[in-house]
């Protein structure tokens, strides 16, 4: 912020009196506060924090991964601004201002100031998008390489071009207050993303070939009349793999557990499941595996499938990663859910399923209403399938009840000898060989000759 002495705090006059009030006065303190406000240290992220009241009390917040293509920045800025403001309004208070953060580590051979310059247009787009909603951005901070820069202060005396070092973790007043309140900061966002990232091992080539083969075999069926049968088969396969994963011995180390899950999933199984989840109705049915004993096994399967979306199939990862984010959030791990949904949108920015879930998760909504909808849909579908199965059984039983009377007649017809000359009935009534007396082929020829002799 251009006025570095302005007080901005996470609490205000309306806050509970048993919570400590912490006042943040500088961009350094704001940057230090970010992990405590989010619950983790953000990486490659856009973060918007809402400010309320005269003292700038922190309110709602939204976060999204920085899109790799600059062409997507304008739409992302508009989406995040609308999401933040509408979420605050639903909770009863429109924000008076916004603090924006851009967090990205330098790439190999890149410096912090280069990151700042590269992201400067994005910061301006965020300021424009929020300003268009009559909510000004009072501060925009870039955090990179252990330093921070402000986009809102042109004074190089307080904001030098080389940046300002971040406070040492755990030494600020906010860190002490967070420790007092039992707030823990997770630094595992990188590990969350690593568990969903595509393989870079020798097995990636074999998996891509399996995806190619599955595409040739399954896509024509999925798009044709056999589509429903394929969907049923995909879901049955997913259940079998989940049961296999659940039955395996537990592994404490997370990355070792992922490697063990990879060994339990064959290339052709993974390929069929990845392609099957591209169908919306199949994915929606799989999303119902979100709780109880089924939830953890489903989460492991979706992570494993995300890691198999290799090579040209990177965009296919949006479905399994979005499912992983949904199940993680449903099971109570909001941070893994948000990180996974970020990755799903990285894979496919237009993936509506991930967009809706990301917005709901980012606004701290309760996932239970979504679970209720999925449960109701599952119950309706199971009732319909049970009714159809019952009707099929009843029809089959009715057919079986008629068979004992008709079968002996058909057997007698097959054993009946042909009459001499081929005339008359070759079998019993209703035979496909005749329609009654004198209608066989030979009788018809004799009748024609007799009629000719008689002048008819």
Coordinates of C-alpha atoms in Angstrom, one line a residue:
X1 CA 0.0 0.0 0.0
X2 CA 1.3 3.5 -0.7
X3 CA 0.6 4.5 2.9
X4 CA 2.8 2.1 4.8
X5 CA 1.6 3.2 8.2
X6 CA -2.0 2.2 7.6
X7 CA -3.2 -0.4 9.9
X8 CA -4.7 -3.6 8.5
X9 CA -5.6 -6.4 10.8
X10 CA -7.2 -9.8 10.6
X11 CA -9.6 -8.8 13.4
X12 CA -11.7 -5.8 14.1
X13 CA -14.3 -4.3 16.5
X14 CA -16.8 -7.0 15.7
X15 CA -14.3 -9.8 16.4
X16 CA -14.7 -12.1 19.4
X17 CA -12.9 -10.6 22.4
X18 CA -11.0 -13.9 23.2
X19 CA -9.0 -13.6 19.9
X20 CA -5.9 -11.5 19.9
X21 CA -6.0 -8.4 17.7
X22 CA -3.0 -8.2 15.4
X23 CA -2.3 -5.0 13.4
X24 CA -0.3 -5.3 10.2
X25 CA 1.3 -2.0 9.1
X26 CA 3.7 -2.8 6.3
X27 CA 3.9 -5.0 3.2
X28 CA 6.5 -7.1 4.9
X29 CA 4.0 -7.9 7.7
X30 CA 1.3 -8.6 5.0
X31 CA 3.6 -11.0 3.2
X32 CA 4.5 -12.7 6.4
X33 CA 0.8 -13.1 7.3
X34 CA -0.2 -14.8 4.1
X35 CA 0.6 -18.4 5.1
X36 CA -1.2 -18.0 8.4
X37 CA -4.3 -16.6 6.7
X38 CA -4.4 -19.4 4.1
X39 CA -3.1 -22.2 6.3
X40 CA -0.2 -23.0 4.0
X41 CA 2.5 -21.3 2.0
X42 CA 1.2 -20.5 -1.4
X43 CA 3.2 -21.4 -4.5
X44 CA 2.6 -20.1 -8.0
X45 CA -0.6 -18.5 -6.8
X46 CA -2.8 -15.4 -7.1
X47 CA -4.4 -14.6 -3.7
X48 CA -7.0 -11.9 -3.1
X49 CA -7.8 -10.9 0.5
X50 CA -10.9 -8.8 1.2
X51 CA -10.8 -5.9 3.7
X52 CA -13.7 -4.7 5.7
X53 CA -14.4 -1.6 7.8
X54 CA -12.4 1.5 8.5
X55 CA -9.6 -0.6 10.0
X56 CA -9.3 -3.0 7.2
X57 CA -10.3 -6.2 8.9
X58 CA -9.5 -9.3 6.8
X59 CA -12.5 -11.1 5.4
X60 CA -13.0 -13.5 2.5
X61 CA -10.1 -14.8 0.4
X62 CA -9.7 -16.5 -2.9
X63 CA -6.7 -18.2 -4.5
X64 CA -5.9 -19.6 -7.9
X65 CA -2.8 -20.9 -9.7
X66 CA -1.2 -18.3 -12.0
X67 CA -2.1 -19.4 -15.5
X68 CA 0.9 -20.3 -17.7
X69 CA -0.5 -18.3 -20.7
X70 CA -0.7 -14.5 -20.4
X71 CA -3.7 -14.6 -22.7
X72 CA -5.7 -16.2 -19.8
X73 CA -4.8 -13.5 -17.2
X74 CA -7.6 -11.1 -18.0
X75 CA -10.4 -13.7 -17.7
X76 CA -8.9 -15.1 -14.5
X77 CA -8.6 -11.7 -13.0
X78 CA -12.3 -11.0 -13.7
X79 CA -13.3 -14.4 -12.3
X80 CA -11.4 -14.0 -9.1
X81 CA -12.6 -10.4 -8.5
X82 CA -16.3 -11.5 -9.0
X83 CA -15.8 -14.6 -6.9
X84 CA -14.3 -12.6 -3.9
X85 CA -16.9 -9.8 -4.0
X86 CA -19.9 -12.1 -4.5
X87 CA -18.7 -14.4 -1.7
X88 CA -18.4 -11.6 0.7
X89 CA -21.8 -10.2 -0.2
X90 CA -23.4 -13.6 0.4
X91 CA -21.9 -13.5 3.9
X92 CA -23.4 -10.1 4.5
X93 CA -20.6 -7.6 4.0
X94 CA -19.3 -6.1 0.8
X95 CA -15.5 -5.5 1.0
X96 CA -14.2 -2.0 1.1
X97 CA -10.8 -3.0 -0.4
X98 CA -8.6 -5.8 -1.6
X99 CA -5.0 -6.9 -1.0
X100 CA -3.6 -8.9 -3.9
X101 CA -0.6 -11.2 -3.8
X102 CA 1.3 -12.8 -6.6
X103 CA 3.5 -15.7 -5.4
X104 CA 5.9 -17.4 -7.8
X105 CA 9.4 -18.7 -7.4
X106 CA 12.0 -17.8 -10.0
X107 CA 12.7 -20.4 -12.7
X108 CA 16.2 -21.6 -13.5
X109 CA 18.2 -18.6 -14.6
X110 CA 15.5 -16.1 -13.7
X111 CA 15.8 -13.5 -11.0
X112 CA 13.2 -12.1 -8.6
X113 CA 13.0 -8.7 -10.3
X114 CA 12.4 -10.5 -13.6
X115 CA 9.5 -12.4 -12.0
X116 CA 8.1 -9.1 -10.8
X117 CA 8.3 -7.5 -14.2
X118 CA 6.7 -10.6 -15.9
X119 CA 3.8 -10.5 -13.5
X120 CA 3.3 -6.7 -13.5
X121 CA 0.5 -6.9 -16.3
X122 CA -1.3 -9.5 -14.2
X123 CA -1.2 -7.2 -11.1
X124 CA -2.6 -4.4 -13.2
X125 CA -5.4 -6.6 -14.5
X126 CA -6.3 -7.6 -11.0
X127 CA -6.5 -3.9 -10.0
X128 CA -8.6 -3.1 -13.0
X129 CA -11.0 -6.0 -12.4
X130 CA -11.5 -5.2 -8.7
X131 CA -11.8 -1.4 -9.5
X132 CA -14.5 -2.3 -12.0
X133 CA -16.5 -3.7 -9.1
X134 CA -15.9 -0.5 -7.0
X135 CA -13.6 -2.3 -4.7
X136 CA -10.1 -0.8 -4.9
X137 CA -6.9 -2.8 -4.6
X138 CA -5.1 -1.0 -1.7
X139 CA -2.0 -3.1 -2.1
X140 CA -0.5 -5.6 -4.6
X141 CA 2.5 -7.6 -3.5
X142 CA 4.8 -9.9 -5.4
X143 CA 6.6 -12.6 -3.4
X144 CA 9.5 -14.4 -5.0
X145 CA 12.8 -15.9 -4.0
X146 CA 12.5 -15.0 -0.3
X147 CA 11.8 -11.3 -1.1
X148 CA 8.8 -9.1 -1.8
X149 CA 8.0 -6.1 -4.0
X150 CA 5.0 -3.8 -4.0
X151 CA 3.3 -2.7 -7.3
X152 CA 1.6 0.2 -5.6
X153 CA 4.5 2.2 -4.2
X154 CA 6.9 3.9 -6.7
X155 CA 9.2 5.2 -4.0
X156 CA 12.5 3.3 -4.3
X157 CA 13.6 4.6 -0.9
X158 CA 11.2 2.3 0.9
X159 CA 10.6 -0.2 -2.0
X160 CA 13.9 -0.8 -3.7
X161 CA 14.1 -2.5 -7.1
X162 CA 16.0 -5.5 -5.6
X163 CA 13.1 -6.1 -3.2
X164 CA 12.9 -6.4 0.5
X165 CA 13.8 -9.7 2.4
X166 CA 10.8 -11.5 4.0
X167 CA 10.7 -11.7 7.7
X168 CA 12.3 -14.8 9.2
X169 CA 9.5 -17.4 9.6
X170 CA 8.0 -17.5 13.1
X171 CA 9.5 -14.2 14.3
X172 CA 6.6 -11.8 13.7
X173 CA 3.8 -10.8 16.0
X174 CA 1.3 -12.6 13.9
X175 CA 3.3 -15.8 14.1
X176 CA 3.2 -15.6 17.9
X177 CA -0.5 -14.9 17.8
X178 CA -1.1 -17.8 15.5
X179 CA 0.9 -20.2 17.7
X180 CA -1.1 -19.0 20.7
X181 CA -4.4 -19.7 18.9
X182 CA -3.2 -23.1 17.7
X183 CA -3.1 -22.2 14.0
X184 CA -0.7 -24.5 12.1
X185 CA 0.9 -23.6 8.7
X186 CA 1.4 -26.5 6.3
X187 CA 4.3 -26.2 3.8
X188 CA 3.1 -29.3 1.9
X189 CA 1.5 -27.6 -1.2
X190 CA 4.4 -28.7 -3.3
X191 CA 4.0 -32.3 -2.1
X192 CA 0.2 -32.1 -2.8
X193 CA 1.0 -31.1 -6.4
X194 CA 3.7 -33.7 -6.7
X195 CA 1.3 -36.5 -5.9
X196 CA -0.9 -35.4 -8.8
X197 CA 1.7 -34.6 -11.3
X198 CA 2.1 -36.8 -14.4
X199 CA 4.8 -39.5 -14.5
X200 CA 8.2 -38.5 -15.8
X201 CA 9.6 -42.0 -15.6
X202 CA 10.2 -44.7 -18.2
X203 CA 6.7 -46.1 -17.6
X204 CA 5.2 -42.9 -19.1
X205 CA 5.8 -44.1 -22.6
X206 CA 4.1 -47.5 -21.9
X207 CA 1.2 -45.6 -20.4
X208 CA 0.8 -43.3 -23.3
X209 CA 0.7 -46.3 -25.7
X210 CA -2.0 -47.9 -23.5
X211 CA -4.0 -44.7 -23.7
X212 CA -3.7 -44.7 -27.5
X213 CA -4.9 -48.3 -27.7
X214 CA -7.8 -47.7 -25.3
X215 CA -8.9 -44.7 -27.4
X216 CA -9.1 -46.8 -30.5
X217 CA -11.0 -49.5 -28.7
X218 CA -13.3 -47.5 -26.5
X219 CA -14.1 -44.2 -28.1
X220 CA -16.3 -45.6 -30.9
X221 CA -18.3 -47.5 -28.4
X222 CA -18.5 -44.6 -25.9
X223 CA -19.9 -42.4 -28.7
X224 CA -22.3 -45.1 -30.1
X225 CA -25.2 -47.1 -28.9
X226 CA -23.0 -49.1 -26.5
X227 CA -22.1 -45.9 -24.5
X228 CA -24.2 -46.9 -21.5
X229 CA -22.7 -50.4 -21.3
X230 CA -19.2 -48.9 -21.5
X231 CA -20.0 -46.5 -18.6
X232 CA -21.2 -49.4 -16.5
X233 CA -18.1 -51.4 -17.3
X234 CA -15.9 -48.4 -16.4
X235 CA -17.5 -47.9 -13.0
X236 CA -17.3 -51.6 -12.3
X237 CA -13.6 -51.6 -13.1
X238 CA -13.1 -48.6 -10.8
X239 CA -14.8 -50.4 -8.0
X240 CA -12.6 -53.4 -8.4
X241 CA -9.4 -51.3 -8.4
X242 CA -10.6 -49.4 -5.4
X243 CA -11.2 -52.7 -3.6
X244 CA -7.7 -53.8 -4.6
X245 CA -6.1 -50.5 -3.2
X246 CA -8.1 -50.7 0.0
X247 CA -7.0 -54.3 0.6
X248 CA -3.3 -53.5 0.3
X249 CA -1.1 -53.2 3.4
X250 CA -0.9 -49.5 4.6
X251 CA 2.2 -47.5 3.9
X252 CA 3.1 -44.6 6.2
X253 CA 5.2 -42.5 3.8
X254 CA 2.9 -40.7 1.4
X255 CA 5.1 -40.9 -1.7
X256 CA 6.0 -44.5 -1.0
X257 CA 2.2 -45.2 -0.7
X258 CA 1.6 -43.6 -4.1
X259 CA 4.4 -45.7 -5.6
X260 CA 2.7 -48.9 -4.2
X261 CA -0.7 -47.8 -5.6
X262 CA 0.9 -47.3 -9.0
X263 CA 2.1 -50.9 -8.9
X264 CA -1.4 -52.1 -8.2
X265 CA -2.9 -50.4 -11.3
X266 CA -2.2 -51.8 -14.7
X267 CA -1.6 -49.6 -17.7
X268 CA -4.7 -50.8 -19.6
X269 CA -6.9 -50.4 -16.5
X270 CA -5.6 -46.8 -16.0
X271 CA -6.2 -46.0 -19.7
X272 CA -9.8 -47.3 -19.7
X273 CA -10.6 -45.4 -16.5
X274 CA -9.0 -42.1 -17.7
X275 CA -10.9 -42.2 -21.0
X276 CA -14.2 -43.2 -19.3
X277 CA -14.0 -40.3 -16.9
X278 CA -14.1 -37.9 -19.8
X279 CA -17.8 -38.6 -20.1
X280 CA -19.7 -36.2 -17.8
X281 CA -22.3 -38.7 -16.6
X282 CA -19.7 -41.3 -15.7
X283 CA -17.6 -38.8 -13.8
X284 CA -20.7 -37.5 -11.9
X285 CA -21.5 -41.0 -10.8
X286 CA -17.9 -41.6 -9.7
X287 CA -18.1 -38.3 -7.7
X288 CA -20.6 -40.0 -5.4
X289 CA -17.7 -42.0 -3.9
X290 CA -16.8 -39.2 -1.5
X291 CA -17.3 -40.4 2.0
X292 CA -17.2 -43.3 4.5
X293 CA -14.9 -46.2 3.7
X294 CA -15.2 -45.5 -0.1
X295 CA -13.8 -42.0 0.0
X296 CA -10.2 -42.7 0.9
X297 CA -9.9 -45.5 -1.7
X298 CA -11.5 -43.3 -4.4
X299 CA -9.0 -40.5 -3.5
X300 CA -6.1 -42.9 -4.0
X301 CA -7.5 -44.0 -7.3
X302 CA -8.0 -40.5 -8.6
X303 CA -4.5 -39.5 -7.6
X304 CA -3.1 -42.6 -9.4
X305 CA -5.0 -41.8 -12.5
X306 CA -3.9 -38.2 -12.5
X307 CA -0.3 -39.4 -12.5
X308 CA -1.0 -41.6 -15.6
X309 CA -2.2 -38.6 -17.7
X310 CA 1.1 -38.4 -19.5
X311 CA 2.3 -37.0 -22.8
X312 CA -0.4 -35.8 -25.1
X313 CA -3.1 -36.8 -22.5
X314 CA -2.2 -34.0 -20.1
X315 CA -5.6 -32.3 -20.5
X316 CA -7.4 -35.5 -19.6
X317 CA -6.0 -35.0 -16.1
X318 CA -8.7 -32.4 -15.4
X319 CA -11.3 -35.1 -14.6
X320 CA -9.3 -37.3 -12.1
X321 CA -7.6 -34.3 -10.5
X322 CA -10.9 -32.5 -10.0
X323 CA -12.4 -35.7 -8.5
X324 CA -9.3 -35.9 -6.2
X325 CA -9.9 -32.3 -5.1
X326 CA -13.6 -32.9 -4.5
X327 CA -13.1 -36.0 -2.4
X328 CA -10.2 -34.5 -0.4
X329 CA -12.4 -31.5 0.4
X330 CA -15.4 -33.7 1.2
X331 CA -13.2 -35.7 3.6
X332 CA -12.2 -32.6 5.4
X333 CA -8.8 -31.7 3.8
X334 CA -9.7 -28.3 2.4
X335 CA -6.2 -27.3 1.5
X336 CA -5.5 -30.4 -0.6
X337 CA -8.9 -29.9 -2.2
X338 CA -8.1 -26.3 -3.2
X339 CA -4.6 -27.2 -4.5
X340 CA -6.0 -30.1 -6.6
X341 CA -8.8 -28.0 -8.1
X342 CA -6.2 -25.4 -9.0
X343 CA -4.3 -28.1 -10.8
X344 CA -7.4 -29.3 -12.6
X345 CA -8.0 -25.8 -13.9
X346 CA -4.3 -25.6 -15.0
X347 CA -4.9 -28.8 -17.0
X348 CA -8.1 -27.4 -18.5
X349 CA -9.1 -23.8 -17.6
X350 CA -12.6 -24.3 -19.1
X351 CA -13.4 -27.4 -17.1
X352 CA -16.8 -26.4 -15.6
X353 CA -16.9 -29.2 -12.9
X354 CA -13.6 -27.9 -11.5
X355 CA -14.6 -24.3 -11.8
X356 CA -17.8 -24.8 -9.7
X357 CA -16.0 -26.8 -7.0
X358 CA -13.1 -24.4 -6.9
X359 CA -15.4 -21.5 -6.3
X360 CA -17.3 -23.3 -3.6
X361 CA -14.2 -24.5 -1.8
X362 CA -12.5 -21.1 -2.1
X363 CA -15.5 -19.4 -0.5
X364 CA -15.3 -21.8 2.5
X365 CA -18.7 -23.2 1.7
X366 CA -19.9 -26.4 3.4
X367 CA -19.5 -29.4 1.0
X368 CA -22.5 -31.1 2.6
X369 CA -25.1 -29.6 0.2
X370 CA -23.1 -31.0 -2.7
X371 CA -22.9 -34.4 -1.0
X372 CA -26.7 -34.3 -0.5
X373 CA -27.3 -33.8 -4.2
X374 CA -24.9 -36.6 -5.1
X375 CA -26.6 -38.9 -2.6
X376 CA -30.0 -38.1 -4.0
X377 CA -28.9 -38.7 -7.5
X378 CA -27.3 -42.0 -6.6
X379 CA -30.5 -43.1 -4.8
X380 CA -32.7 -42.2 -7.8
X381 CA -30.4 -44.0 -10.2
X382 CA -30.1 -47.1 -8.0
X383 CA -33.9 -47.2 -7.7
X384 CA -34.3 -46.9 -11.4
X385 CA -31.7 -49.6 -12.1
X386 CA -33.3 -51.9 -9.5
X387 CA -36.7 -51.4 -11.2
X388 CA -35.3 -52.1 -14.6
X389 CA -33.6 -55.2 -13.3
X390 CA -36.8 -56.5 -11.7
X391 CA -38.8 -55.9 -14.9
X392 CA -36.1 -57.8 -16.9
X393 CA -36.3 -60.7 -14.5
X394 CA -40.1 -60.8 -14.6
X395 CA -40.1 -60.7 -18.4
X396 CA -37.5 -63.5 -18.5
X397 CA -39.6 -65.6 -16.0
X398 CA -42.8 -65.1 -18.2
X399 CA -40.9 -66.3 -21.3
X400 CA -39.6 -69.3 -19.4
X401 CA -43.2 -70.2 -18.2
X402 CA -44.4 -70.5 -21.8
X403 CA -41.5 -72.7 -23.0
X404 CA -42.6 -76.0 -21.6
X405 CA -45.9 -76.0 -23.6
X406 CA -44.3 -75.0 -26.9
X407 CA -41.1 -77.0 -26.7
X408 CA -42.8 -80.5 -27.1
X409 CA -44.7 -79.4 -30.1
X410 CA -41.5 -78.1 -31.8
X411 CA -39.8 -81.4 -31.0
X412 CA -42.7 -83.4 -32.5
X413 CA -42.6 -81.3 -35.6
X414 CA -38.9 -82.0 -36.1
X415 CA -39.5 -85.8 -35.8
X416 CA -42.6 -85.9 -38.1
X417 CA -41.8 -87.7 -41.4
X418 CA -42.4 -85.9 -44.7
X419 CA -45.5 -87.3 -46.6
X420 CA -44.8 -89.0 -49.9
X421 CA -44.7 -86.6 -52.8
X422 CA -44.3 -83.6 -50.4
X423 CA -48.0 -82.8 -50.3
X424 CA -50.1 -81.9 -47.4
X425 CA -48.7 -80.7 -44.1
X426 CA -45.0 -81.4 -43.6
X427 CA -45.4 -80.7 -39.9
X428 CA -47.9 -79.6 -37.3
X429 CA -50.0 -76.5 -37.5
X430 CA -48.1 -73.3 -37.8
X431 CA -45.0 -74.8 -39.4
X432 CA -42.9 -72.4 -41.5
X433 CA -42.9 -75.1 -44.3
X434 CA -46.7 -74.8 -45.0
X435 CA -49.7 -72.6 -44.4
X436 CA -52.3 -75.4 -44.5
X437 CA -53.4 -78.3 -46.9
X438 CA -52.3 -78.2 -50.5
X439 CA -50.0 -75.1 -50.2
X440 CA -46.6 -76.7 -50.4
X441 CA -44.5 -75.9 -53.5
X442 CA -45.1 -79.3 -55.3
X443 CA -48.9 -79.2 -54.6
X444 CA -49.0 -75.7 -56.2
X445 CA -47.3 -76.9 -59.4
X446 CA -49.7 -79.9 -59.7
X447 CA -52.7 -77.6 -59.2
X448 CA -51.5 -75.3 -61.9
X449 CA -51.1 -78.2 -64.4
X450 CA -54.5 -79.6 -63.5
X451 CA -56.2 -76.3 -64.0
X452 CA -54.4 -75.8 -67.4
X453 CA -55.8 -79.2 -68.6
X454 CA -59.3 -78.3 -67.5
X455 CA -59.1 -75.0 -69.4
X456 CA -59.2 -72.9 -66.3

